[in-house]
PDB file of C-alpha atoms and ligand atoms in Angstrom:
ATOM      1  CA  MET A   1       0.226  15.623  13.836  1.00 41.00           C
ATOM      2  CA  GLN A   2       0.707  12.326  15.610  1.00 47.00           C
ATOM      3  CA  SER A   3       4.162  10.839  15.161  1.00 49.00           C
ATOM      4  CA  ASN A   4       5.950   7.717  16.275  1.00 65.00           C
ATOM      5  CA  SER A   5       9.253   6.173  15.343  1.00 84.00           C
ATOM      6  CA  TYR A   6       7.586   3.224  13.579  1.00 91.00           C
ATOM      7  CA  HIS A   7       5.593   5.323  11.116  1.00 91.00           C
ATOM      8  CA  THR A   8       4.062   8.785  11.022  1.00 94.00           C
ATOM      9  CA  PRO A   9       0.456   8.382   9.853  1.00 96.00           C
ATOM     10  CA  VAL A  10      -0.417  10.286   6.671  1.00 98.00           C
ATOM     11  CA  LEU A  11      -3.689  12.190   6.137  1.00 98.00           C
ATOM     12  CA  LEU A  12      -4.733  10.998   9.587  1.00 98.00           C
ATOM     13  CA  GLN A  13      -7.636  13.354  10.272  1.00 98.00           C
ATOM     14  CA  SER A  14      -8.950  13.347   6.683  1.00 98.00           C
ATOM     15  CA  ALA A  15      -8.929   9.543   6.574  1.00 98.00           C
ATOM     16  CA  CYS A  16     -10.875   9.286   9.836  1.00 98.00           C
ATOM     17  CA  ASP A  17     -13.265  12.075   8.787  1.00 98.00           C
ATOM     18  CA  PHE A  18     -14.065  10.234   5.542  1.00 98.00           C
ATOM     19  CA  LEU A  19     -14.490   6.983   7.482  1.00 98.00           C
ATOM     20  CA  ASN A  20     -17.134   8.923   9.417  1.00 98.00           C
ATOM     21  CA  VAL A  21     -16.039   7.208  12.620  1.00 98.00           C
ATOM     22  CA  THR A  22     -19.049   6.764  14.884  1.00 98.00           C
ATOM     23  CA  PRO A  23     -18.714   5.535  18.490  1.00 98.00           C
ATOM     24  CA  GLY A  24     -19.473   1.842  18.915  1.00 98.00           C
ATOM     25  CA  GLN A  25     -19.392   1.034  15.182  1.00 98.00           C
ATOM     26  CA  LYS A  26     -16.962  -1.496  13.659  1.00 98.00           C
ATOM     27  CA  TYR A  27     -14.086  -0.570  11.341  1.00 98.00           C
ATOM     28  CA  ILE A  28     -11.237  -2.377   9.612  1.00 98.00           C
ATOM     29  CA  ASP A  29      -7.731  -0.960   9.306  1.00 98.00           C
ATOM     30  CA  ALA A  30      -6.366  -3.246   6.566  1.00 98.00           C
ATOM     31  CA  THR A  31      -2.836  -1.797   6.777  1.00 98.00           C
ATOM     32  CA  PHE A  32      -2.069  -1.375  10.493  1.00 98.00           C
ATOM     33  CA  GLY A  33       1.668  -0.521  10.188  1.00 97.00           C
ATOM     34  CA  GLY A  34       2.502   1.400  13.365  1.00 96.00           C
ATOM     35  CA  GLY A  35      -1.172   1.766  14.244  1.00 97.00           C
ATOM     36  CA  GLY A  36      -1.530   5.533  13.806  1.00 97.00           C
ATOM     37  CA  HIS A  37      -4.873   5.334  12.002  1.00 98.00           C
ATOM     38  CA  THR A  38      -6.150   2.566  14.263  1.00 98.00           C
ATOM     39  CA  ALA A  39      -5.334   4.704  17.310  1.00 98.00           C
ATOM     40  CA  GLU A  40      -7.276   7.656  15.909  1.00 98.00           C
ATOM     41  CA  ILE A  41     -10.315   5.488  15.050  1.00 98.00           C
ATOM     42  CA  LEU A  42     -10.240   4.144  18.614  1.00 98.00           C
ATOM     43  CA  ARG A  43      -9.838   7.675  20.004  1.00 98.00           C
ATOM     44  CA  ARG A  44     -12.995   8.662  18.136  1.00 98.00           C
ATOM     45  CA  GLY A  45     -14.865   5.758  19.755  1.00 98.00           C
ATOM     46  CA  GLY A  46     -14.804   3.260  16.867  1.00 98.00           C
ATOM     47  CA  LEU A  47     -13.975  -0.438  17.250  1.00 98.00           C
ATOM     48  CA  VAL A  48     -11.168  -1.665  15.005  1.00 98.00           C
ATOM     49  CA  LEU A  49     -10.033  -4.966  13.530  1.00 98.00           C
ATOM     50  CA  SER A  50      -6.486  -4.314  12.353  1.00 98.00           C
ATOM     51  CA  ILE A  51      -4.608  -6.321   9.737  1.00 98.00           C
ATOM     52  CA  ASP A  52      -1.007  -6.267   8.529  1.00 98.00           C
ATOM     53  CA  GLN A  53       0.983  -8.891   6.703  1.00 96.00           C
ATOM     54  CA  ASP A  54       4.216  -7.775   8.369  1.00 94.00           C
ATOM     55  CA  LEU A  55       5.055  -9.842  11.452  1.00 93.00           C
ATOM     56  CA  GLU A  56       7.001  -6.864  12.838  1.00 92.00           C
ATOM     57  CA  SER A  57       3.766  -4.855  12.967  1.00 92.00           C
ATOM     58  CA  VAL A  58       1.618  -5.471  16.053  1.00 92.00           C
ATOM     59  CA  ALA A  59      -1.679  -5.785  14.185  1.00 87.00           C
ATOM     60  CA  ILE A  60      -4.438  -8.064  15.566  1.00 94.00           C
ATOM     61  CA  VAL A  61      -4.407 -10.185  12.401  1.00 96.00           C
ATOM     62  CA  HIS A  62      -1.156 -11.011  10.591  1.00 96.00           C
ATOM     63  CA  SER A  63      -2.300 -11.766   7.095  1.00 96.00           C
ATOM     64  CA  ASN A  64      -2.430 -10.413   3.578  1.00 97.00           C
ATOM     65  CA  PHE A  65      -5.520  -8.244   3.192  1.00 98.00           C
ATOM     66  CA  THR A  66      -6.378 -10.244   0.077  1.00 98.00           C
ATOM     67  CA  HIS A  67      -8.003 -12.629   2.595  1.00 98.00           C
ATOM     68  CA  LEU A  68     -10.281  -9.839   3.836  1.00 98.00           C
ATOM     69  CA  LYS A  69     -13.588 -11.718   3.619  1.00 98.00           C
ATOM     70  CA  GLU A  70     -12.210 -14.800   5.385  1.00 98.00           C
ATOM     71  CA  ILE A  71     -10.676 -12.631   8.109  1.00 98.00           C
ATOM     72  CA  VAL A  72     -13.997 -10.869   8.706  1.00 98.00           C
ATOM     73  CA  GLU A  73     -15.814 -14.220   8.910  1.00 98.00           C
ATOM     74  CA  GLU A  74     -13.225 -15.719  11.225  1.00 98.00           C
ATOM     75  CA  HIS A  75     -13.395 -12.753  13.632  1.00 98.00           C
ATOM     76  CA  LYS A  76     -17.175 -12.398  13.277  1.00 98.00           C
ATOM     77  CA  TRP A  77     -16.550  -8.724  12.547  1.00 98.00           C
ATOM     78  CA  HIS A  78     -20.016  -7.613  11.392  1.00 95.00           C
ATOM     79  CA  PRO A  79     -21.489  -5.176  10.506  1.00 98.00           C
ATOM     80  CA  VAL A  80     -18.582  -3.135   9.105  1.00 98.00           C
ATOM     81  CA  SER A  81     -19.084   0.643   8.852  1.00 98.00           C
ATOM     82  CA  GLY A  82     -15.742   1.586   7.337  1.00 98.00           C
ATOM     83  CA  ILE A  83     -12.570   0.120   5.853  1.00 99.00           C
ATOM     84  CA  LEU A  84      -9.224   1.869   5.459  1.00 98.00           C
ATOM     85  CA  PHE A  85      -6.327   0.953   3.173  1.00 98.00           C
ATOM     86  CA  ASP A  86      -3.194   3.060   3.684  1.00 98.00           C
ATOM     87  CA  LEU A  87      -1.160   1.333   1.012  1.00 98.00           C
ATOM     88  CA  GLY A  88       2.541   0.851   0.462  1.00 91.00           C
ATOM     89  CA  VAL A  89       5.367   0.440   2.912  1.00 94.00           C
ATOM     90  CA  SER A  90       5.766   1.810   6.428  1.00 94.00           C
ATOM     91  CA  SER A  91       8.700   3.972   7.457  1.00 92.00           C
ATOM     92  CA  HIS A  92       9.751   1.109   9.733  1.00 93.00           C
ATOM     93  CA  GLN A  93      10.039  -1.184   6.730  1.00 94.00           C
ATOM     94  CA  ILE A  94      11.984   1.365   4.681  1.00 92.00           C
ATOM     95  CA  ASP A  95      14.265   2.333   7.554  1.00 91.00           C
ATOM     96  CA  THR A  96      15.135  -1.247   8.518  1.00 93.00           C
ATOM     97  CA  GLY A  97      18.120  -1.864   6.232  1.00 93.00           C
ATOM     98  CA  SER A  98      17.919  -5.640   6.558  1.00 94.00           C
ATOM     99  CA  ARG A  99      14.484  -5.604   4.875  1.00 95.00           C
ATOM    100  CA  GLY A 100      16.099  -4.390   1.639  1.00 95.00           C
ATOM    101  CA  PHE A 101      13.544  -1.684   0.705  1.00 95.00           C
ATOM    102  CA  SER A 102      15.940   1.240   0.801  1.00 94.00           C
ATOM    103  CA  PHE A 103      18.703   2.145  -1.589  1.00 95.00           C
ATOM    104  CA  GLN A 104      20.038   4.565   1.010  1.00 93.00           C
ATOM    105  CA  THR A 105      20.967   1.820   3.470  1.00 94.00           C
ATOM    106  CA  ASP A 106      22.818  -1.257   2.297  1.00 96.00           C
ATOM    107  CA  GLY A 107      21.005  -4.528   2.850  1.00 97.00           C
ATOM    108  CA  PRO A 108      20.018  -7.790   1.183  1.00 97.00           C
ATOM    109  CA  LEU A 109      17.768  -7.544  -1.899  1.00 98.00           C
ATOM    110  CA  ASP A 110      14.676  -8.732  -0.059  1.00 97.00           C
ATOM    111  CA  MET A 111      11.723  -6.240  -0.116  1.00 97.00           C
ATOM    112  CA  ARG A 112       9.103  -8.653   1.228  1.00 96.00           C
ATOM    113  CA  MET A 113       6.451  -6.950   3.366  1.00 96.00           C
ATOM    114  CA  GLY A 114       5.015 -10.278   4.454  1.00 92.00           C
ATOM    115  CA  ILE A 115       5.584 -13.864   3.465  1.00 82.00           C
ATOM    116  CA  SER A 116       5.747 -13.455  -0.328  1.00 73.00           C
ATOM    117  CA  GLN A 117       7.173 -16.358  -2.256  1.00 81.00           C
ATOM    118  CA  ILE A 118       9.860 -14.354  -4.022  1.00 95.00           C
ATOM    119  CA  THR A 119      12.441 -11.779  -3.009  1.00 97.00           C
ATOM    120  CA  ALA A 120      13.861  -8.890  -5.020  1.00 98.00           C
ATOM    121  CA  ALA A 121      17.084 -10.929  -5.406  1.00 98.00           C
ATOM    122  CA  ASP A 122      15.136 -13.736  -7.098  1.00 98.00           C
ATOM    123  CA  ILE A 123      13.753 -11.307  -9.665  1.00 98.00           C
ATOM    124  CA  VAL A 124      17.007  -9.427 -10.241  1.00 98.00           C
ATOM    125  CA  ASN A 125      19.087 -12.591 -10.646  1.00 98.00           C
ATOM    126  CA  GLN A 126      16.671 -15.053 -12.222  1.00 98.00           C
ATOM    127  CA  TRP A 127      14.068 -13.333 -14.365  1.00 98.00           C
ATOM    128  CA  PRO A 128      14.726 -13.400 -18.119  1.00 98.00           C
ATOM    129  CA  LEU A 129      15.578 -10.137 -19.860  1.00 98.00           C
ATOM    130  CA  SER A 130      12.125  -9.734 -21.435  1.00 98.00           C
ATOM    131  CA  GLN A 131      10.310 -10.135 -18.112  1.00 98.00           C
ATOM    132  CA  LEU A 132      12.711  -7.773 -16.372  1.00 98.00           C
ATOM    133  CA  THR A 133      12.159  -5.200 -19.132  1.00 98.00           C
ATOM    134  CA  SER A 134       8.366  -5.451 -18.733  1.00 98.00           C
ATOM    135  CA  LEU A 135       8.683  -5.041 -14.978  1.00 98.00           C
ATOM    136  CA  LEU A 136      10.808  -1.882 -15.306  1.00 98.00           C
ATOM    137  CA  THR A 137       8.419  -0.515 -17.959  1.00 98.00           C
ATOM    138  CA  ASP A 138       5.110  -1.382 -16.297  1.00 97.00           C
ATOM    139  CA  PHE A 139       5.900  -0.857 -12.608  1.00 97.00           C
ATOM    140  CA  GLY A 140       8.806   1.583 -12.826  1.00 97.00           C
ATOM    141  CA  GLU A 141       7.647   3.584 -15.855  1.00 95.00           C
ATOM    142  CA  ILE A 142      11.313   3.730 -16.933  1.00 97.00           C
ATOM    143  CA  PRO A 143      11.620   4.849 -20.587  1.00 95.00           C
ATOM    144  CA  ALA A 144      14.880   3.036 -21.377  1.00 95.00           C
ATOM    145  CA  ALA A 145      13.793  -0.097 -19.532  1.00 98.00           C
ATOM    146  CA  LYS A 146      15.372  -2.561 -21.956  1.00 98.00           C
ATOM    147  CA  SER A 147      18.891  -1.154 -21.714  1.00 98.00           C
ATOM    148  CA  LEU A 148      18.601  -0.951 -17.924  1.00 98.00           C
ATOM    149  CA  ALA A 149      17.387  -4.564 -17.810  1.00 98.00           C
ATOM    150  CA  GLU A 150      20.402  -5.546 -19.952  1.00 98.00           C
ATOM    151  CA  LYS A 151      22.727  -3.781 -17.535  1.00 98.00           C
ATOM    152  CA  ILE A 152      21.169  -5.676 -14.630  1.00 98.00           C
ATOM    153  CA  VAL A 153      21.470  -9.024 -16.415  1.00 98.00           C
ATOM    154  CA  ASP A 154      25.127  -8.288 -17.291  1.00 98.00           C
ATOM    155  CA  SER A 155      25.904  -7.456 -13.655  1.00 98.00           C
ATOM    156  CA  ARG A 156      24.537 -10.684 -12.173  1.00 98.00           C
ATOM    157  CA  PRO A 157      24.743 -11.890  -9.505  1.00 98.00           C
ATOM    158  CA  LEU A 158      23.568  -8.919  -7.423  1.00 98.00           C
ATOM    159  CA  SER A 159      22.876  -9.483  -3.761  1.00 97.00           C
ATOM    160  CA  THR A 160      22.656  -6.096  -2.020  1.00 98.00           C
ATOM    161  CA  THR A 161      20.663  -2.905  -2.420  1.00 98.00           C
ATOM    162  CA  HIS A 162      23.825  -0.857  -2.935  1.00 98.00           C
ATOM    163  CA  GLN A 163      25.093  -3.204  -5.650  1.00 98.00           C
ATOM    164  CA  LEU A 164      21.773  -2.838  -7.470  1.00 98.00           C
ATOM    165  CA  ALA A 165      21.666   0.947  -6.984  1.00 98.00           C
ATOM    166  CA  GLU A 166      25.109   1.216  -8.567  1.00 98.00           C
ATOM    167  CA  VAL A 167      23.762  -0.484 -11.685  1.00 98.00           C
ATOM    168  CA  THR A 168      20.415   1.344 -11.833  1.00 98.00           C
ATOM    169  CA  GLY A 169      21.992   4.811 -11.371  1.00 98.00           C
ATOM    170  CA  LYS A 170      19.541   7.669 -11.975  1.00 97.00           C
ATOM    171  CA  TRP A 171      16.642   5.181 -12.271  1.00 98.00           C
ATOM    172  CA  THR A 172      17.215   3.693  -8.839  1.00 98.00           C
ATOM    173  CA  ARG A 173      14.057   5.043  -7.196  1.00 96.00           C
ATOM    174  CA  GLN A 174      11.885   3.778 -10.040  1.00 97.00           C
ATOM    175  CA  ALA A 175      13.661   0.404 -10.259  1.00 98.00           C
ATOM    176  CA  PHE A 176      13.266  -0.173  -6.513  1.00 98.00           C
ATOM    177  CA  GLN A 177       9.579   0.781  -6.738  1.00 96.00           C
ATOM    178  CA  ALA A 178       9.085  -1.690  -9.602  1.00 98.00           C
ATOM    179  CA  LEU A 179      10.746  -4.521  -7.701  1.00 98.00           C
ATOM    180  CA  ARG A 180       8.790  -3.813  -4.526  1.00 97.00           C
ATOM    181  CA  ILE A 181       5.482  -3.822  -6.428  1.00 97.00           C
ATOM    182  CA  ALA A 182       6.343  -7.152  -8.052  1.00 97.00           C
ATOM    183  CA  VAL A 183       7.700  -8.880  -4.927  1.00 97.00           C
ATOM    184  CA  ASN A 184       4.552  -8.008  -2.977  1.00 96.00           C
ATOM    185  CA  ASP A 185       2.089  -8.232  -5.881  1.00 96.00           C
ATOM    186  CA  GLU A 186       0.862  -4.825  -4.729  1.00 97.00           C
ATOM    187  CA  LEU A 187      -1.360  -4.080  -7.717  1.00 97.00           C
ATOM    188  CA  GLY A 188      -2.856  -7.585  -7.791  1.00 97.00           C
ATOM    189  CA  ALA A 189      -3.588  -7.350  -4.071  1.00 97.00           C
ATOM    190  CA  ILE A 190      -5.517  -4.085  -4.243  1.00 98.00           C
ATOM    191  CA  ASN A 191      -7.341  -5.187  -7.401  1.00 97.00           C
ATOM    192  CA  SER A 192      -8.615  -8.367  -5.816  1.00 98.00           C
ATOM    193  CA  THR A 193      -9.412  -6.829  -2.417  1.00 98.00           C
ATOM    194  CA  LEU A 194     -11.427  -3.710  -3.312  1.00 98.00           C
ATOM    195  CA  PRO A 195     -14.475  -5.786  -4.422  1.00 98.00           C
ATOM    196  CA  GLN A 196     -14.303  -7.756  -1.157  1.00 98.00           C
ATOM    197  CA  ALA A 197     -14.268  -4.495   0.783  1.00 98.00           C
ATOM    198  CA  LEU A 198     -17.371  -3.254  -1.037  1.00 98.00           C
ATOM    199  CA  ASP A 199     -19.198  -6.530  -0.326  1.00 98.00           C
ATOM    200  CA  ILE A 200     -18.366  -6.400   3.361  1.00 98.00           C
ATOM    201  CA  LEU A 201     -19.503  -2.821   3.987  1.00 98.00           C
ATOM    202  CA  VAL A 202     -22.994  -2.005   5.252  1.00 98.00           C
ATOM    203  CA  PRO A 203     -25.073   0.385   3.094  1.00 98.00           C
ATOM    204  CA  GLY A 204     -23.798   3.868   3.928  1.00 98.00           C
ATOM    205  CA  GLY A 205     -20.436   2.350   4.950  1.00 98.00           C
ATOM    206  CA  ARG A 206     -17.245   4.092   3.926  1.00 98.00           C
ATOM    207  CA  LEU A 207     -14.187   2.871   2.037  1.00 99.00           C
ATOM    208  CA  VAL A 208     -11.077   5.049   2.229  1.00 99.00           C
ATOM    209  CA  VAL A 209      -7.907   4.334   0.253  1.00 99.00           C
ATOM    210  CA  ILE A 210      -4.608   6.203   0.494  1.00 98.00           C
ATOM    211  CA  THR A 211      -2.127   5.513  -2.316  1.00 98.00           C
ATOM    212  CA  PHE A 212       1.448   6.625  -2.876  1.00 96.00           C
ATOM    213  CA  HIS A 213       2.036   6.078  -6.573  1.00 94.00           C
ATOM    214  CA  SER A 214       0.084   6.642  -9.759  1.00 95.00           C
ATOM    215  CA  LEU A 215      -0.227   2.959 -10.717  1.00 96.00           C
ATOM    216  CA  GLU A 216      -2.075   2.193  -7.508  1.00 97.00           C
ATOM    217  CA  ASP A 217      -4.136   5.375  -7.615  1.00 98.00           C
ATOM    218  CA  ARG A 218      -5.256   4.564 -11.185  1.00 97.00           C
ATOM    219  CA  ILE A 219      -6.587   1.179 -10.070  1.00 98.00           C
ATOM    220  CA  VAL A 220      -8.552   2.740  -7.216  1.00 98.00           C
ATOM    221  CA  LYS A 221      -9.880   5.587  -9.380  1.00 98.00           C
ATOM    222  CA  ASN A 222     -11.007   3.249 -12.186  1.00 98.00           C
ATOM    223  CA  CYS A 223     -12.607   0.853  -9.755  1.00 98.00           C
ATOM    224  CA  PHE A 224     -14.582   3.641  -8.046  1.00 98.00           C
ATOM    225  CA  THR A 225     -15.665   5.104 -11.424  1.00 98.00           C
ATOM    226  CA  ASP A 226     -16.883   1.690 -12.487  1.00 98.00           C
ATOM    227  CA  TRP A 227     -18.860   1.139  -9.278  1.00 98.00           C
ATOM    228  CA  GLU A 228     -20.366   4.602  -9.521  1.00 98.00           C
ATOM    229  CA  LYS A 229     -21.634   3.855 -13.036  1.00 98.00           C
ATOM    230  CA  GLN A 230     -23.317   0.743 -11.638  1.00 98.00           C
ATOM    231  CA  ASN A 231     -24.918   2.847  -8.913  1.00 98.00           C
ATOM    232  CA  LEU A 232     -23.220   0.848  -6.193  1.00 98.00           C
ATOM    233  CA  ILE A 233     -21.497   3.771  -4.508  1.00 98.00           C
ATOM    234  CA  LYS A 234     -21.276   7.516  -4.175  1.00 98.00           C
ATOM    235  CA  VAL A 235     -17.815   8.981  -4.714  1.00 98.00           C
ATOM    236  CA  LEU A 236     -17.007  11.387  -1.866  1.00 98.00           C
ATOM    237  CA  THR A 237     -13.773  12.691  -3.408  1.00 98.00           C
ATOM    238  CA  PRO A 238     -14.323  13.809  -7.031  1.00 96.00           C
ATOM    239  CA  LYS A 239     -10.657  14.810  -6.887  1.00 97.00           C
ATOM    240  CA  PRO A 240      -8.206  12.930  -4.669  1.00 98.00           C
ATOM    241  CA  ILE A 241      -7.297  14.596  -1.382  1.00 98.00           C
ATOM    242  CA  GLY A 242      -3.609  15.338  -0.781  1.00 98.00           C
ATOM    243  CA  PRO A 243      -1.747  16.535   2.298  1.00 98.00           C
ATOM    244  CA  GLU A 244      -1.696  20.194   3.377  1.00 97.00           C
ATOM    245  CA  THR A 245       1.615  22.008   2.981  1.00 97.00           C
ATOM    246  CA  SER A 246       2.062  21.876   6.758  1.00 97.00           C
ATOM    247  CA  GLU A 247       1.899  18.061   6.686  1.00 97.00           C
ATOM    248  CA  MET A 248       4.292  17.866   3.737  1.00 97.00           C
ATOM    249  CA  ASP A 249       6.734  20.133   5.579  1.00 97.00           C
ATOM    250  CA  LYS A 250       6.692  17.849   8.617  1.00 95.00           C
ATOM    251  CA  ASN A 251       6.578  14.528   6.803  1.00 95.00           C
ATOM    252  CA  ASN A 252       8.331  14.225   3.475  1.00 93.00           C
ATOM    253  CA  ARG A 253       6.791  10.802   2.874  1.00 92.00           C
ATOM    254  CA  SER A 254       3.304  12.318   2.801  1.00 96.00           C
ATOM    255  CA  LYS A 255       4.052  14.270  -0.391  1.00 97.00           C
ATOM    256  CA  SER A 256       2.878  11.652  -2.871  1.00 96.00           C
ATOM    257  CA  ALA A 257      -0.203  10.609  -0.856  1.00 98.00           C
ATOM    258  CA  LYS A 258      -3.638  10.634  -2.507  1.00 98.00           C
ATOM    259  CA  LEU A 259      -6.808   9.782  -0.628  1.00 98.00           C
ATOM    260  CA  ARG A 260     -10.013   8.598  -2.302  1.00 98.00           C
ATOM    261  CA  ALA A 261     -13.199   7.781  -0.446  1.00 98.00           C
ATOM    262  CA  ILE A 262     -16.615   6.362  -1.269  1.00 98.00           C
ATOM    263  CA  SER A 263     -19.866   5.632   0.483  1.00 98.00           C
ATOM    264  CA  LYS A 264     -21.700   2.372  -0.328  1.00 98.00           C
ATOM    265  CA  ILE A 265     -25.273   2.785  -1.537  1.00 98.00           C
TER     266      ILE A 265
HETATM  267  C1  SAM B 301       1.823   2.911   4.890  1.00 69.57           C
HETATM  268  S1  SAM B 301       1.892   1.609   6.046  1.00 69.57           S
HETATM  269  C2  SAM B 301       0.484   1.881   7.060  1.00 69.57           C
HETATM  270  C3  SAM B 301       0.739   2.833   8.162  1.00 69.57           C
HETATM  271  C4  SAM B 301      -0.374   2.956   9.181  1.00 69.57           C
HETATM  272  N1  SAM B 301      -1.588   3.487   8.627  1.00 69.57           N
HETATM  273  C5  SAM B 301       0.074   3.778  10.366  1.00 69.57           C
HETATM  274  O1  SAM B 301      -0.569   4.797  10.668  1.00 69.57           O
HETATM  275  O2  SAM B 301       1.084   3.427  10.982  1.00 69.57           O
HETATM  276  C6  SAM B 301       1.372   0.249   5.100  1.00 69.57           C
HETATM  277  C7  SAM B 301       1.318  -1.078   5.854  1.00 69.57           C
HETATM  278  O3  SAM B 301       0.481  -1.944   5.104  1.00 69.57           O
HETATM  279  C8  SAM B 301       1.007  -3.224   5.107  1.00 69.57           C
HETATM  280  N2  SAM B 301       0.536  -3.869   3.879  1.00 69.57           N
HETATM  281  C9  SAM B 301       0.798  -3.489   2.611  1.00 69.57           C
HETATM  282  N3  SAM B 301       0.209  -4.331   1.749  1.00 69.57           N
HETATM  283  C10 SAM B 301      -0.460  -5.248   2.505  1.00 69.57           C
HETATM  284  C11 SAM B 301      -1.264  -6.378   2.194  1.00 69.57           C
HETATM  285  N4  SAM B 301      -1.482  -6.752   0.932  1.00 69.57           N
HETATM  286  N5  SAM B 301      -1.804  -7.071   3.222  1.00 69.57           N
HETATM  287  C12 SAM B 301      -1.576  -6.717   4.511  1.00 69.57           C
HETATM  288  N6  SAM B 301      -0.806  -5.667   4.864  1.00 69.57           N
HETATM  289  C13 SAM B 301      -0.259  -4.946   3.873  1.00 69.57           C
HETATM  290  C14 SAM B 301       2.505  -3.047   5.157  1.00 69.57           C
HETATM  291  O4  SAM B 301       3.123  -4.183   5.717  1.00 69.57           O
HETATM  292  C15 SAM B 301       2.652  -1.785   6.007  1.00 69.57           C
HETATM  293  O5  SAM B 301       2.876  -2.100   7.352  1.00 69.57           O
END
């Protein structure tokens, strides 16, 4: 398994196998991160346009992938044989305390992957109780969301990840996930970009999506089911592909990964 200190790529070989990387054909890596998948596509002879909204990532295009069609036009990147989304955060983002993604390292309540309008601190300190409760319910799937939201409101102002983690207690992982999803509009982004990806692909082109939580996976699964009913695609993964035990042993962060792939008709 390829590894670098920025991010260890997950499901690297499976993703590139499903992309069906063919020498000389054009691909898009919509979530460049540390470039592990891009490097493997290049190694297999593909040409890659890489995108990441994080300025600390050395992608070719620094932009939100929600602008996928515009980016493809601007770079005259046609025809496209495969598109990869390896969603979520990179290890670099989590491990950089000042980015505020991790409850293990103290840092400001930020959590922006790119240039989002709001930070986690804005949500935690400014959102009304009802909105905070919905966020913890919908994106954190926390059963006692209302009482947790009340605790947060009562503890205002909160400015660091450790201050928040003290309040969220045993629900910290879920609360941080909920905030991250909201700050980066993660579900909105994938929802609005999948149709663009389908439009861009050539017939026979591949779309591969790796998700790390059930909310995201549900969106991808439902979208693919819908397209299949309309005869627009063939689903290549009737069940999502997960990592082998050997990968999970080496890379803890791969454990929740699910890969789904389709071929455009
Ligand atoms: C899991 S990492 C990708 C790791 C990469 N495949 C590798 O091998 O290093 C996800 C990356 O996608 C980026 N990202 C997430 N959502 C994005 C979006 N809406 N637009 C652009 N980049 C996004 C993040 O900034 C992060 O760097």
